[in-house]
Amino acid sequence: MKRLHMHVSVPNIEQAVAFYSTLFDASPVVVKDDYAKWMLEDPRVNLAISSRARATGIDHVGVQVDSVDELTELATRLKAAGSTTFDQEATTCCYAKSDKSWVTDTAGVRWETFFTHGEATAYGEDEVIPVASAKSACC
């Protein structure tokens, strides 16, 4: 089952954790000095926040999948539609290990489709994403 993903760059993690915890009436499942993540069921969303990006606001949106096959299916559909994707395997970002496919939509919004297959002890840094309007180097 797929889950919507949204990553918001915030100026203050503690204030943002308090805000989103109140909004969703839930505590984050991951909390670090520079990052927090909620895996919500209602709405079904993976909301991540960090203070590591270059600008505050929506950094990117995406779709989290449960398998490599679902990731391949989404990336194949994007490529069939004529989109240029940037694929990554076994990358570490946001304290997780994932395979990813990135694309920029027609409005310049960066989309990340990804399958997470493990945790990481460090935030990590993805390669700079070479798609139009890329503003951040990581998820």
XYZ file of C-alpha atoms in Angstrom:
139
model
C 0.000 0.000 0.000
C 1.335 3.399 -0.928
C 1.687 6.320 1.474
C 1.900 10.016 0.606
C 5.167 11.637 1.687
C 5.800 15.294 2.411
C 9.059 16.840 3.621
C 8.920 20.313 5.163
C 12.020 22.362 5.944
C 11.561 24.199 9.229
C 13.580 26.876 11.030
C 13.058 25.341 14.501
C 12.611 21.599 15.067
C 11.211 21.846 18.610
C 8.518 24.348 17.634
C 7.615 22.359 14.528
C 7.407 19.070 16.455
C 5.027 20.719 18.924
C 2.902 22.142 16.090
C 2.605 18.933 14.043
C 2.149 16.752 17.149
C -0.805 18.944 18.118
C -2.193 19.077 14.572
C -2.143 15.287 14.125
C -2.644 14.395 17.832
C 0.352 12.077 17.536
C 3.987 12.033 18.534
C 6.674 11.550 15.879
C 8.078 8.032 15.437
C 11.573 9.450 14.862
C 13.013 12.477 16.632
C 16.575 13.742 16.148
C 18.192 17.129 16.761
C 17.629 18.112 13.114
C 14.789 15.832 11.987
C 11.431 14.331 12.963
C 9.030 11.964 11.201
C 5.411 10.905 11.654
C 4.018 7.735 10.027
C 0.318 8.527 10.214
C -2.582 6.273 9.276
C -5.238 9.008 9.185
C -4.351 10.653 6.910
C -2.022 7.957 5.523
C 1.095 10.089 5.223
C 4.803 10.028 6.004
C 5.434 13.590 7.198
C 9.073 14.503 7.711
C 10.512 17.789 8.909
C 14.123 18.908 9.093
C 16.214 21.965 9.710
C 18.876 20.896 7.191
C 17.515 22.271 3.905
C 18.491 25.507 2.222
C 15.055 27.164 2.414
C 12.032 26.773 4.701
C 8.739 25.437 3.391
C 7.805 22.392 1.318
C 11.058 20.762 0.234
C 9.475 17.954 -1.786
C 6.548 15.555 -1.901
C 6.467 11.925 -2.779
C 5.058 8.440 -2.580
C 6.465 5.814 -0.229
C 5.979 2.229 -1.383
C 6.201 -1.118 0.378
C 8.361 -2.972 -2.160
C 10.989 -2.629 -4.852
C 8.387 -3.877 -7.359
C 6.055 -0.958 -6.527
C 8.975 1.467 -6.865
C 9.871 -0.012 -10.258
C 6.219 0.262 -11.361
C 6.017 3.962 -10.443
C 9.362 4.804 -12.052
C 8.347 2.908 -15.205
C 5.084 4.884 -15.432
C 6.953 8.190 -15.056
C 9.426 7.217 -17.770
C 6.586 6.051 -20.054
C 4.979 9.476 -19.636
C 8.178 11.025 -20.966
C 9.541 12.199 -17.649
C 13.243 12.100 -16.872
C 13.889 10.349 -13.581
C 16.963 10.231 -11.396
C 17.257 6.816 -9.774
C 19.223 6.006 -6.621
C 19.912 2.628 -5.036
C 20.951 1.979 -1.433
C 21.136 5.668 -0.551
C 21.193 6.970 3.023
C 19.092 9.984 3.867
C 16.791 11.084 6.682
C 18.176 8.404 9.010
C 17.001 5.685 6.597
C 18.340 3.475 3.808
C 16.246 3.614 0.646
C 16.022 3.065 -3.085
C 14.552 6.106 -4.852
C 13.378 7.553 -8.117
C 13.139 11.364 -8.381
C 11.255 13.462 -10.927
C 10.214 17.086 -11.285
C 6.603 17.663 -12.316
C 5.380 20.200 -14.872
C 4.999 22.874 -12.154
C 8.574 22.402 -10.917
C 7.646 20.384 -7.807
C 10.166 17.695 -6.886
C 8.634 14.238 -6.358
C 10.407 11.359 -4.651
C 9.166 7.794 -4.996
C 10.984 5.515 -2.595
C 11.216 2.157 -0.845
C 12.824 2.234 2.606
C 14.617 -0.962 3.583
C 16.451 -0.024 6.765
C 17.386 2.545 9.358
C 20.603 4.560 9.519
C 22.397 6.114 12.485
C 23.305 9.282 10.559
C 21.127 11.700 8.582
C 23.150 10.957 5.447
C 23.380 12.991 2.305
C 21.994 12.020 -1.067
C 23.717 13.148 -4.200
C 22.534 16.471 -5.560
C 19.421 15.608 -7.537
C 19.963 16.698 -11.163
C 16.336 17.448 -11.973
C 14.876 20.838 -12.819
C 14.242 23.134 -9.852
C 16.045 20.891 -7.371
C 16.439 22.833 -4.143
C 17.750 20.259 -1.686
C 20.257 17.478 -1.752
C 18.309 15.098 0.421
C 14.934 13.709 1.241
